[in-house]
Short mmCIF file of C-alpha atoms and ligand atoms in Angstrom, two decimals:
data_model
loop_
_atom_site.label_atom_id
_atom_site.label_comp_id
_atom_site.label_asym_id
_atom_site.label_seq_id
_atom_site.Cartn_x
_atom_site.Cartn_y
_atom_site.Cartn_z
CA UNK A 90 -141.45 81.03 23.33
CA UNK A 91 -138.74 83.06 21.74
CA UNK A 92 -135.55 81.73 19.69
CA UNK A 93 -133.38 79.27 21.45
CA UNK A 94 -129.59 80.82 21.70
CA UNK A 95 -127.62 77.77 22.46
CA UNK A 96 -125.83 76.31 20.11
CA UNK A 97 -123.73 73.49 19.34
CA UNK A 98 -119.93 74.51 20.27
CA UNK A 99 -119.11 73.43 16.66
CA UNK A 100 -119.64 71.73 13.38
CA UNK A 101 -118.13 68.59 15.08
CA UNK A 102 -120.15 68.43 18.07
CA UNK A 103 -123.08 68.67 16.14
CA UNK A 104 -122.32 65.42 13.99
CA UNK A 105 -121.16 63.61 17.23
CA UNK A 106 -124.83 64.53 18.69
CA UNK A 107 -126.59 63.05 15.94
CA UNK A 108 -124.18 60.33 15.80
CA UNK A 109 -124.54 59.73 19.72
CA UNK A 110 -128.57 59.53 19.31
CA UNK A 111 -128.22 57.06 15.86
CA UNK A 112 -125.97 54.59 17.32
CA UNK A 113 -127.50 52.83 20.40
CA UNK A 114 -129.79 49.77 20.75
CA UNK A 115 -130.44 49.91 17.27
CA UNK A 116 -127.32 49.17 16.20
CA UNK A 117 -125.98 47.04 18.87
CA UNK A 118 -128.73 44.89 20.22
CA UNK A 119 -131.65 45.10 17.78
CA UNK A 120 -130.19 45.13 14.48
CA UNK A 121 -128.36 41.86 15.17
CA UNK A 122 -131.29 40.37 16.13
CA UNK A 123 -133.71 41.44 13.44
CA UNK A 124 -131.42 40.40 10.99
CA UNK A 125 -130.90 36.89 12.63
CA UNK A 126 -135.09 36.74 12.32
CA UNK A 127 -135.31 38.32 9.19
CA UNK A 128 -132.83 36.12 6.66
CA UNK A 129 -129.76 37.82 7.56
CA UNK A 130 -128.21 39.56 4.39
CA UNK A 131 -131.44 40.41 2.40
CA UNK A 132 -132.33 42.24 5.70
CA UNK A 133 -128.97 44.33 5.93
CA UNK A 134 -129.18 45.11 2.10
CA UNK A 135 -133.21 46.41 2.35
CA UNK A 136 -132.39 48.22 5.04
CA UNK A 137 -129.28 49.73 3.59
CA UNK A 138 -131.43 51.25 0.74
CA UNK A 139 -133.81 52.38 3.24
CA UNK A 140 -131.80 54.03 4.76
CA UNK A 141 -130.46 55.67 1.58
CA UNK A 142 -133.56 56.23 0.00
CA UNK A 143 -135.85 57.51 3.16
CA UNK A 144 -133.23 57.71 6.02
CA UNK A 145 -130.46 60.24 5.11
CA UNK A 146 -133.53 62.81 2.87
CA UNK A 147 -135.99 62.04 6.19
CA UNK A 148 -133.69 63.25 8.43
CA UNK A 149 -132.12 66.43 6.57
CA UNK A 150 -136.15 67.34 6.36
CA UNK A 151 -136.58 66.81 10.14
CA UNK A 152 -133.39 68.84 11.28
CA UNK A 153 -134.05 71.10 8.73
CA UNK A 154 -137.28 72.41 10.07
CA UNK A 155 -135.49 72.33 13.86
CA UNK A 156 -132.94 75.00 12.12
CA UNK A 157 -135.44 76.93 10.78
CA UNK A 158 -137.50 76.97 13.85
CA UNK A 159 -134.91 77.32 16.75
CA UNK A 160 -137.35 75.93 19.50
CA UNK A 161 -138.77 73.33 20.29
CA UNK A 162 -140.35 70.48 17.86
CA UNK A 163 -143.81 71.27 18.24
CA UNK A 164 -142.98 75.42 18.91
CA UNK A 165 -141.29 75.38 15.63
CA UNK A 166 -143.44 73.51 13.63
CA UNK A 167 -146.71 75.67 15.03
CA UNK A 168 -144.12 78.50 14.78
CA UNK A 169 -143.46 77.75 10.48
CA UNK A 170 -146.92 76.76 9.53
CA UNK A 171 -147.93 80.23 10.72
CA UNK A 172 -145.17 81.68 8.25
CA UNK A 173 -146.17 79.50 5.71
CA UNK A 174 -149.88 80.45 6.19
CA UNK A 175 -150.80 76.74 6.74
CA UNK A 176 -152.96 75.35 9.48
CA UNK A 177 -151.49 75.68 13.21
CA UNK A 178 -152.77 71.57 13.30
CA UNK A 179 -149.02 70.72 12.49
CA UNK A 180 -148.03 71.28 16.04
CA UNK A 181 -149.83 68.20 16.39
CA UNK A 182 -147.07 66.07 14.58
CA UNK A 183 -144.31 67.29 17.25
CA UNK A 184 -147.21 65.89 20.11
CA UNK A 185 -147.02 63.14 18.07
CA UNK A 186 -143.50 62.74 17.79
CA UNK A 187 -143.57 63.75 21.92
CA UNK A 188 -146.17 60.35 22.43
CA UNK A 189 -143.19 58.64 20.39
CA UNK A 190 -140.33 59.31 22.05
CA UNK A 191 -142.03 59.01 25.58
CA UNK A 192 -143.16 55.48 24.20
CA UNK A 193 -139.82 54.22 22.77
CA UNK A 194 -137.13 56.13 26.14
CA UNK A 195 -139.73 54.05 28.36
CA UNK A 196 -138.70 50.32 27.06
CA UNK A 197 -135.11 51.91 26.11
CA UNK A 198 -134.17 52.47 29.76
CA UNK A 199 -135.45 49.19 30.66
CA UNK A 200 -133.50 47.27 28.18
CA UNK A 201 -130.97 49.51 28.72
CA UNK A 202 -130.48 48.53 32.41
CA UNK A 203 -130.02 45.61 31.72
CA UNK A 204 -126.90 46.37 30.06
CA UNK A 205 -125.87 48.01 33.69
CA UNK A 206 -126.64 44.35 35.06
CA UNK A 207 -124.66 42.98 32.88
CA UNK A 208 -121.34 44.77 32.60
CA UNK A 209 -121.38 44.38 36.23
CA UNK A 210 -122.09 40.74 35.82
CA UNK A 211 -119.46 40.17 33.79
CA UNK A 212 -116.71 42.49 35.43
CA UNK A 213 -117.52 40.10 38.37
CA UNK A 214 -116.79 37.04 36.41
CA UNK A 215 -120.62 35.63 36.91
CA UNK A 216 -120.28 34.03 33.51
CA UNK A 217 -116.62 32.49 33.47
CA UNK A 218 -117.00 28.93 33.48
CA UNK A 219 -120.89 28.83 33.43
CA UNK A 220 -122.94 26.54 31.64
CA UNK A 221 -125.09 27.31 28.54
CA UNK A 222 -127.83 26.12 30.70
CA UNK A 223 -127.16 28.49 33.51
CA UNK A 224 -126.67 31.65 31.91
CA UNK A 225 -129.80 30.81 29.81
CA UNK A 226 -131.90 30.68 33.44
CA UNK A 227 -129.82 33.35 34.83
CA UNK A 228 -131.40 35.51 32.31
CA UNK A 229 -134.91 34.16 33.15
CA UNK A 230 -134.46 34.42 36.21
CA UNK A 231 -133.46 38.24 36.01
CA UNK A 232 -136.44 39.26 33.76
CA UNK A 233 -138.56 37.70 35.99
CA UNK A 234 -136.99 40.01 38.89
CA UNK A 235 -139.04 43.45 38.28
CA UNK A 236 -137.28 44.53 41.54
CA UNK A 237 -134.05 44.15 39.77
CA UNK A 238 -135.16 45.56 36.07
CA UNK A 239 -136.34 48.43 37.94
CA UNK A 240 -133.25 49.14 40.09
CA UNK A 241 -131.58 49.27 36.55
CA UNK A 242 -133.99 50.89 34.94
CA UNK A 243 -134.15 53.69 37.63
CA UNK A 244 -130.45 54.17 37.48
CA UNK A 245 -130.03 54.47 33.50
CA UNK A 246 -132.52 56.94 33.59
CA UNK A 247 -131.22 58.69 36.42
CA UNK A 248 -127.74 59.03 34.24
CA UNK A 249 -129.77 60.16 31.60
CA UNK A 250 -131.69 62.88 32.93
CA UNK A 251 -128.28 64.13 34.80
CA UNK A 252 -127.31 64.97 31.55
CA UNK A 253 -129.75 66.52 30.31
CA UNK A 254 -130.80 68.62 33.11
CA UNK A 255 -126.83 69.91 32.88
CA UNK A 256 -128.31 71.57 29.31
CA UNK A 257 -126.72 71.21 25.76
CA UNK A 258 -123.48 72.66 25.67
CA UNK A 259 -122.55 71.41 29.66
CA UNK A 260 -124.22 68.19 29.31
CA UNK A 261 -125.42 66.88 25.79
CA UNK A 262 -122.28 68.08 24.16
CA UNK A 263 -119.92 66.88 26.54
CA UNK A 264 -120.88 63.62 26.84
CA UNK A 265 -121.34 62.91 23.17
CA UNK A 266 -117.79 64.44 22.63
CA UNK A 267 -116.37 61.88 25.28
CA UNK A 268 -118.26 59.38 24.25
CA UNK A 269 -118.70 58.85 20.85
CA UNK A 270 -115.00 58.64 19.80
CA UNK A 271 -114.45 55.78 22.42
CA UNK A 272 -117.21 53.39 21.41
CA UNK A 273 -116.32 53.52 18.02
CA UNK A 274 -112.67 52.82 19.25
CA UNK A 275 -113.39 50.24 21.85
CA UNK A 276 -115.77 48.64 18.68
CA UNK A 277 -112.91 48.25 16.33
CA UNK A 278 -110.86 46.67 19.25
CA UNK A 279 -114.12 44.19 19.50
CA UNK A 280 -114.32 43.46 15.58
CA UNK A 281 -110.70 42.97 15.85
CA UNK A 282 -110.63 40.15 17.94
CA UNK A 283 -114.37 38.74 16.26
CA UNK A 284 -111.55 38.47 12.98
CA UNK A 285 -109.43 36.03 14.70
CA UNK A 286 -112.42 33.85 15.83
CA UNK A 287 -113.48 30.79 14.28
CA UNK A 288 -116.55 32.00 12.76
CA UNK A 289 -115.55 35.18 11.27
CA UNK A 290 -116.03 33.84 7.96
CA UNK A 291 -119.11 32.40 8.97
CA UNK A 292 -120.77 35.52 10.35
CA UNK A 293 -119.12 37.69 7.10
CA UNK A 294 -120.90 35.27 4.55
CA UNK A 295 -124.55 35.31 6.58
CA UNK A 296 -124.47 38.73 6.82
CA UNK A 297 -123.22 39.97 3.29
CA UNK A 298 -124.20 36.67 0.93
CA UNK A 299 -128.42 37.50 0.75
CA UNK A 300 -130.79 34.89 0.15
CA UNK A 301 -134.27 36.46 -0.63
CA UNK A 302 -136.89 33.17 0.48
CA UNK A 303 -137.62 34.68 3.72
CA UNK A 304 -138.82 37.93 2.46
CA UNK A 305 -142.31 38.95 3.41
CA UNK A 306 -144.26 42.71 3.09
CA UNK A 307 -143.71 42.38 6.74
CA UNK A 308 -139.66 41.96 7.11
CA UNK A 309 -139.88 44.73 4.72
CA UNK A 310 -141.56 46.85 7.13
CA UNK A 311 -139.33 45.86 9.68
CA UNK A 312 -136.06 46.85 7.65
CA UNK A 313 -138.08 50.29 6.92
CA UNK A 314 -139.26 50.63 10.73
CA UNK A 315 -135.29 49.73 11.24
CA UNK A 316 -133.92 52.44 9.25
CA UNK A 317 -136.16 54.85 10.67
CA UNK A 318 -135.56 53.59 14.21
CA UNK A 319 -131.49 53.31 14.02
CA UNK A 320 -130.98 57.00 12.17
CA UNK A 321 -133.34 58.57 14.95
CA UNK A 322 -135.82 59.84 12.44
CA UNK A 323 -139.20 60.11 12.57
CA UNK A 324 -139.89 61.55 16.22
CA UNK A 325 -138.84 64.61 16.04
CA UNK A 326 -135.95 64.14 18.15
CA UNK A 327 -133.44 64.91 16.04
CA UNK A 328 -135.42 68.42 15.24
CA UNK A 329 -134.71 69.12 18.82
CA UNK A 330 -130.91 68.91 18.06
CA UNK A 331 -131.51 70.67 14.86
CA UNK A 332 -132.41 73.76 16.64
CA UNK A 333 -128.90 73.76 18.07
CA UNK A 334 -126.78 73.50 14.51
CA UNK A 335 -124.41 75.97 14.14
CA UNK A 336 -125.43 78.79 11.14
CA UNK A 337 -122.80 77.97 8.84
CA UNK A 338 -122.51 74.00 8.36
CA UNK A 339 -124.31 72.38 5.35
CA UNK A 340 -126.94 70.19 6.60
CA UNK A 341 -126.46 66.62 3.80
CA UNK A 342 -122.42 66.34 4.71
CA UNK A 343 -123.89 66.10 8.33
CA UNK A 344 -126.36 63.87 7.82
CA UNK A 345 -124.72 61.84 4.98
CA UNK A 346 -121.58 61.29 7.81
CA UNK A 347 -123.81 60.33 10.63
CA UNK A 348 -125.49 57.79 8.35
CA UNK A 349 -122.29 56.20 7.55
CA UNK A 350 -120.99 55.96 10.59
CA UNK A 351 -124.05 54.65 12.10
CA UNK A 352 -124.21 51.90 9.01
CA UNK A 353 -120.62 51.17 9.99
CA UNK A 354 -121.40 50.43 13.89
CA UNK A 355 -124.52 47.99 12.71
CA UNK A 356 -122.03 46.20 10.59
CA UNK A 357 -119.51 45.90 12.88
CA UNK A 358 -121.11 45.10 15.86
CA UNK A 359 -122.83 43.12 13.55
CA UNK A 360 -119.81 40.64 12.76
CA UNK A 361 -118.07 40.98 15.95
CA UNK A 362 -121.62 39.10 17.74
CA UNK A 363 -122.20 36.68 14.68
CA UNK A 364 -118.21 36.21 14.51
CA UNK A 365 -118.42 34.56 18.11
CA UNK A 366 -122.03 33.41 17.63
CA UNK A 367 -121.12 31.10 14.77
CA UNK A 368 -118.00 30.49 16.54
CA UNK A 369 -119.62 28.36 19.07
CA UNK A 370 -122.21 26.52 16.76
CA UNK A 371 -125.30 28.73 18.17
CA UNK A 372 -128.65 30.29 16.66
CA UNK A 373 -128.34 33.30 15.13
CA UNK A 374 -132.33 33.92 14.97
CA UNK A 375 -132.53 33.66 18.96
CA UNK A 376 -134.73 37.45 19.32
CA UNK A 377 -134.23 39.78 21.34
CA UNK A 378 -131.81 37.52 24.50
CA UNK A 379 -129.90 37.24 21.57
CA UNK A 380 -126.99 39.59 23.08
CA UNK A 381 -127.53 38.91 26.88
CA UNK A 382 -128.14 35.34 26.49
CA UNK A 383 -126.17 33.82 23.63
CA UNK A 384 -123.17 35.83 23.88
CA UNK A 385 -122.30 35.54 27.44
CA UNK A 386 -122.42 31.89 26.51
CA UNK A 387 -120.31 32.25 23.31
CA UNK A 388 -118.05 34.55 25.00
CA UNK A 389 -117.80 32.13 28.14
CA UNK A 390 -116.52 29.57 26.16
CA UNK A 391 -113.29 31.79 24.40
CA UNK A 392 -110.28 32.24 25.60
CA UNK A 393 -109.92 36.20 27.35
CA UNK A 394 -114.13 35.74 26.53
CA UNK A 395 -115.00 37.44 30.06
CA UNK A 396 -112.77 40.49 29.28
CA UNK A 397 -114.46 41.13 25.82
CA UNK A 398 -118.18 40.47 26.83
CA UNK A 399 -117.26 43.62 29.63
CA UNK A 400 -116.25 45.47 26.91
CA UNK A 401 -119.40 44.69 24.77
CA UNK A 402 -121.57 45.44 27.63
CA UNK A 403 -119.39 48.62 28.36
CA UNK A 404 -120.02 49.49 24.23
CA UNK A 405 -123.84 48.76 24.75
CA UNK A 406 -124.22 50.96 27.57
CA UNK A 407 -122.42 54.13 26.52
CA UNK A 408 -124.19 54.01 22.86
CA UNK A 409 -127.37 53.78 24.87
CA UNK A 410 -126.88 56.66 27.16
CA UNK A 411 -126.17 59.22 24.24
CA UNK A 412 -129.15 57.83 22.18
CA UNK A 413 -131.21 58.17 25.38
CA UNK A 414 -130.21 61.78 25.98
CA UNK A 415 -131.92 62.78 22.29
CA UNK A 416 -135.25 60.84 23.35
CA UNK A 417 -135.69 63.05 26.06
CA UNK A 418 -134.26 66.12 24.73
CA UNK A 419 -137.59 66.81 22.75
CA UNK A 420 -139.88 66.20 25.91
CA UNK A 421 -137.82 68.84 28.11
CA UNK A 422 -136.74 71.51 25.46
CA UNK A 423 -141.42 71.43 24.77
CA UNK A 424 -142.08 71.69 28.82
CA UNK A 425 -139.37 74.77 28.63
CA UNK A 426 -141.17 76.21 25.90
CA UNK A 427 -144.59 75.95 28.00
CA UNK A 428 -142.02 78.28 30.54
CA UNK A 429 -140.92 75.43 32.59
CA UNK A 430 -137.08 75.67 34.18
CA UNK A 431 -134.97 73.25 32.65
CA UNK A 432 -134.10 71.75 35.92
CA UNK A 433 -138.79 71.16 36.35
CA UNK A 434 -138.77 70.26 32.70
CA UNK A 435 -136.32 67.39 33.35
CA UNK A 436 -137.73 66.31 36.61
CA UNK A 437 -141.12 65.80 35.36
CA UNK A 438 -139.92 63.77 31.86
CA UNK A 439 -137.98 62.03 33.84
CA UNK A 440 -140.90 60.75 36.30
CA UNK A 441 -143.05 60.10 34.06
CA UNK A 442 -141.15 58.16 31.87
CA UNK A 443 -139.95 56.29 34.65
CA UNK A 444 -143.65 55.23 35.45
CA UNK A 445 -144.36 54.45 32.04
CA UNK A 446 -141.03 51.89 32.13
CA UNK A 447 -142.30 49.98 35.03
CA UNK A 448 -145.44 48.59 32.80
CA UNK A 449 -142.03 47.37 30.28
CA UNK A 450 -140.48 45.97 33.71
CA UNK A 451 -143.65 44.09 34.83
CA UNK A 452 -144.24 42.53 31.35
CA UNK A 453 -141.67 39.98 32.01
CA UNK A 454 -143.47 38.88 35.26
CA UNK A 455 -146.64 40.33 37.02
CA UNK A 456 -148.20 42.01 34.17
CA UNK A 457 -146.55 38.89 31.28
CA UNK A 458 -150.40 38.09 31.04
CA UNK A 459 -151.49 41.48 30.20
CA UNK A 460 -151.97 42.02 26.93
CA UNK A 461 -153.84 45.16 25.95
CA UNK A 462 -153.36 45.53 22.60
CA UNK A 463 -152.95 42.97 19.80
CA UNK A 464 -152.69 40.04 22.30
CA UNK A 465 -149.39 41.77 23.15
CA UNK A 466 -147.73 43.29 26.65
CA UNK A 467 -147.21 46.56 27.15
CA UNK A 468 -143.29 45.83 26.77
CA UNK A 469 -143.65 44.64 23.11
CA UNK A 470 -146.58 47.15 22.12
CA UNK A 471 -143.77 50.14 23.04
CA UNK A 472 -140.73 48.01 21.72
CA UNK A 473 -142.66 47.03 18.47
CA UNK A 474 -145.34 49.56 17.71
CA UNK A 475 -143.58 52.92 18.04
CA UNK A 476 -140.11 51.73 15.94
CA UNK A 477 -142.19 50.54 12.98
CA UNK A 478 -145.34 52.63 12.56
CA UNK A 479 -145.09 55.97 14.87
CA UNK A 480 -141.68 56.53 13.30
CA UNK A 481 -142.27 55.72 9.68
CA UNK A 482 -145.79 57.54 9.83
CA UNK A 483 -143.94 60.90 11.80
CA UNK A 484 -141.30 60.74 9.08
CA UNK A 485 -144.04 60.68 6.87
CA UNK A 486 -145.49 63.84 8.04
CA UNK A 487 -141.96 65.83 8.52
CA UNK A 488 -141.03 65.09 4.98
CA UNK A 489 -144.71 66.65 3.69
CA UNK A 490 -144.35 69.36 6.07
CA UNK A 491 -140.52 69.96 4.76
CA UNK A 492 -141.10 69.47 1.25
CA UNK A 493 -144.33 70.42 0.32
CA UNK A 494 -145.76 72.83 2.77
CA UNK A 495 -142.70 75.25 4.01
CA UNK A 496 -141.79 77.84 1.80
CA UNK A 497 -138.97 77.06 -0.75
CA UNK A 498 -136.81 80.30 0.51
CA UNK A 499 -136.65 79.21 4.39
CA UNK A 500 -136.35 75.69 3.81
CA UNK A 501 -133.48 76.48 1.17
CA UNK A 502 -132.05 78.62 3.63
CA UNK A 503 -132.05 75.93 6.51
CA UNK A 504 -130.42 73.01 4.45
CA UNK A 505 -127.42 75.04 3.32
CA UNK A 506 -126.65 73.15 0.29
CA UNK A 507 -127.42 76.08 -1.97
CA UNK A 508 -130.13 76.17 -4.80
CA UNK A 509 -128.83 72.69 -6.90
CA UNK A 510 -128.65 70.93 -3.67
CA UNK A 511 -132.40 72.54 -1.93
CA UNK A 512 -133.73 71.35 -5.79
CA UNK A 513 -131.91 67.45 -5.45
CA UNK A 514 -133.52 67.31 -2.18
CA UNK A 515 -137.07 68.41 -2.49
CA UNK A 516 -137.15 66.16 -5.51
CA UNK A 517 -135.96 62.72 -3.96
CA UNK A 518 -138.18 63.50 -0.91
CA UNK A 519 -141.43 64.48 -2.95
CA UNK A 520 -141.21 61.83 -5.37
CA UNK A 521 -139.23 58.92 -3.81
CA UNK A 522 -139.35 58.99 0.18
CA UNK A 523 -143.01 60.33 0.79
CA UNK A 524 -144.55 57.91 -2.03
CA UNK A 525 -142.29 54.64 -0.72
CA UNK A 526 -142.95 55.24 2.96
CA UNK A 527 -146.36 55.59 2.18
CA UNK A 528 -146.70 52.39 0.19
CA UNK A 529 -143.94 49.98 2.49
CA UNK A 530 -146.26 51.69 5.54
CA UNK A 531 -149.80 50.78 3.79
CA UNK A 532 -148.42 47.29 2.78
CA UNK A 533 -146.64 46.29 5.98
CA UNK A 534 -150.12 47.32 7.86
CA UNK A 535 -152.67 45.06 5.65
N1 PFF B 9 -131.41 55.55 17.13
C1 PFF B 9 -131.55 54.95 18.43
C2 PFF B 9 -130.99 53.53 18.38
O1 PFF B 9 -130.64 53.05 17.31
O2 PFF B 9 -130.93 52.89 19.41
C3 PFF B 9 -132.97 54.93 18.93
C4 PFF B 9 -133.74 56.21 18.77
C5 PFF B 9 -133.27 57.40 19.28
C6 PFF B 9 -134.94 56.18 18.07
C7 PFF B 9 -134.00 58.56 19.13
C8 PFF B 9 -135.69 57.34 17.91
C9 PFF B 9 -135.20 58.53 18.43
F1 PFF B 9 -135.89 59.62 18.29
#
């Protein structure tokens, strides 16, 4: 496949794009709930390096090579270990990062329907005036509904695919430009009114006072897996997007930016849920029902609640849908490159994915008892597996291939930070970020 001319409309829209795929469950629905498992602050503060130390040099090496390339992940990689005169096996890291993504968008539309079900829930008033022990069912009750997790699960994806069918500048771009600027709006409005709750101070203290007895090799894992997970990095998803960037913008402004604002979402979101949480007295460690069960109960119970869980809801759903466009951005742009249309491309991610996501829709029912793998279902092998092994170990691989296999003059040339700034780079990821995601990624396994 030759060069791919589109391009991202401007330096802008290229940050909102990688912002739009960072911020999404991770931020809103899983961080909270890892931290609540994981002790809290010494989980936010691991991660935080993390995300300093592997996140923000991980992801300038896995855009980078997208620049460089200009096609699709595992075209340009094949494409640049020609040009580097190393083995054409490194096309095997972008099927890789393919498996990945197809893994992860699978349980990601799932879970993100339910966020559909529950914005409309709430718009209807379902939970004014319910009973702890009633919405707690109610959500039982739904997961064990795989008609209804598949009605939602079919529409998310439906949205999704929409989009990307439309192409980048039409439909990634737009969206993300719409979209990004009024979640992080309608977030400060939620953190807002967290402040005047009860348990503000509360949810401030558990989340930025650590406490390091509940640290294991394995909650380290998890805050790497995390970081990897809630930049995007690691699937070669964001080299998709990277293919897109504009000639002229300097690749570690965008990425520094887009990991600051995603921080900044985690933490918010982060105290607006523990705010109203610890407001009402309940468990902050309650997994992954931790935003469809405990806060429609929290929220229930708070005066104007109803009004701010839609919002929430609305907040989940939109950071979801942008996040869910970059997962299958990869797939499609790789079927194009094979000489598919667009419009085929789409059609066939999208079925297949949505096949995939009914095995994540059964595992709360008919298949709950089928547990290939590990003694675990086939929704937490994809919701587990793929977030804190496929994406450290791909990360792994982009930051070799970046660092120490493509030539110094191309991958100079791709970063735009000049010579001082190529030299900073290399360095952190040669001698910090390849040696600590090996060892956090050895350690977490044993
Ligand atoms: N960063 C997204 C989130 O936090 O929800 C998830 C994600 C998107 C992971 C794209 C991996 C990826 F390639």
């Amino acid at each position: 496949m030759s060069e791919t001319l589109e391009r991202w409309g401007s330096k802008r829209a290229f940050i909102l794009a990688v912002t739009g795929a960072a911020v999404g469950l991770g931020n809103i629905w899983r961080f909270p709930y890892v931290a609540g498992e994981n002790g809290g602050a010494a989980f936010l503060l691991i991660y935080v390096g993390f995300v300093l130390l592997l996140g923000i040099p991980v992801m300038m090496a896995e855009i980078l090579i997208g620049r460089a390339g200009r096609r699709g992940p595992i075209q340009a990689l094949g494409a640049l270990a020609m040009d580097a005169g190393a083995s054409a096996n490194w096309r095997w890291l972008g099927i890789f990062g393919a498996f990945t993504v197809f893994c992860i968008l699978s349980f990601y539309s799932v879970v993100s329907g339910w966020s559909i079900e529950f914005l409309v829930a709430s718009v209807n008033g379902q939970f004014s005036g319910a009973t702890a022990a009633e919405i707690g069912a109610g959500f039982d009750a739904f997961l064990a509904s795989p008609g209804l997790l598949i009605f939602n699960h079919s529409l998310f994806l439906f949205m999704t695919m929409t989009v990307v069918a439309a192409g980048v500048s039409k439909g990634l771009e737009r969206l993300n430009n719409l979209l990004m600027p009024l979640l992080y709006g309608l977030l400060l409005l939620l953190a807002g009114y967290a402040a005047t709750t009860d348990g503000f101070s509360t949810a401030l203290a558990w989340l930025f006072l650590p406490s390091f007895e509940a640290l294991t090799p394995t909650v380290v894992l998890h805050a790497m897996g995390h970081a990897f997970f809630t930049l995007a990095v690691g699937a070669c998803a964001l080299m998709a997007y990277g293919a897109y960037m504009p000639e002229d913008q300097s690749l570690p402004k965008a990425a520094v930016a887009v990991a600051a604002l995603d921080i900044s979402v985690a933490l918010l979101a982060g105290i607006a849920i523990f705010s109203v949480v610890f407001a009402q007295g309940m468990d902050p460690a309650e997994g992954p029902g931790l935003m469809f069960v405990t806060l429609p109960i929290a929220f229930a119970e708070l005066p104007g609640g109803v009004v701010w869980l839609s919002v929430f809801f609305l907040l989940l759903l939109l950071a979801t849908w942008t996040s869910a466009i970059n997962l299958a951005e990869p797939m499609v742009v790789t079927l194009q490159g094979l000489g598919c249309r667009r419009s085929i491309a789409t059609a066939i991610v999208a079925l297949s994915v949505w096949l995939m996501g009914l095995l994540s829709a059964f595992s709360f029912s008919t298949l709950a008892d089928f547990r290939p793998l590990f003694g675990r279902n086939v929704f937490e092998l994809v919701s587990s597996i793929p977030p804190d092994v496929f994406l450290p170990l791909g990360g792994l691989m982009i930051a070799i291939f970046a660092a120490w296999v493509m030539p110094r003059t191309t991958a100079m040339q791709a970063l735009g930070a000049g010579e001082g700034g190529y030299l900073l780079w290399r360095n952190v990821v040669r001698w910090v970020s390849i040696p600590l995601t090996f060892i956090v990624l050895l350690g977490g396994l044993l």
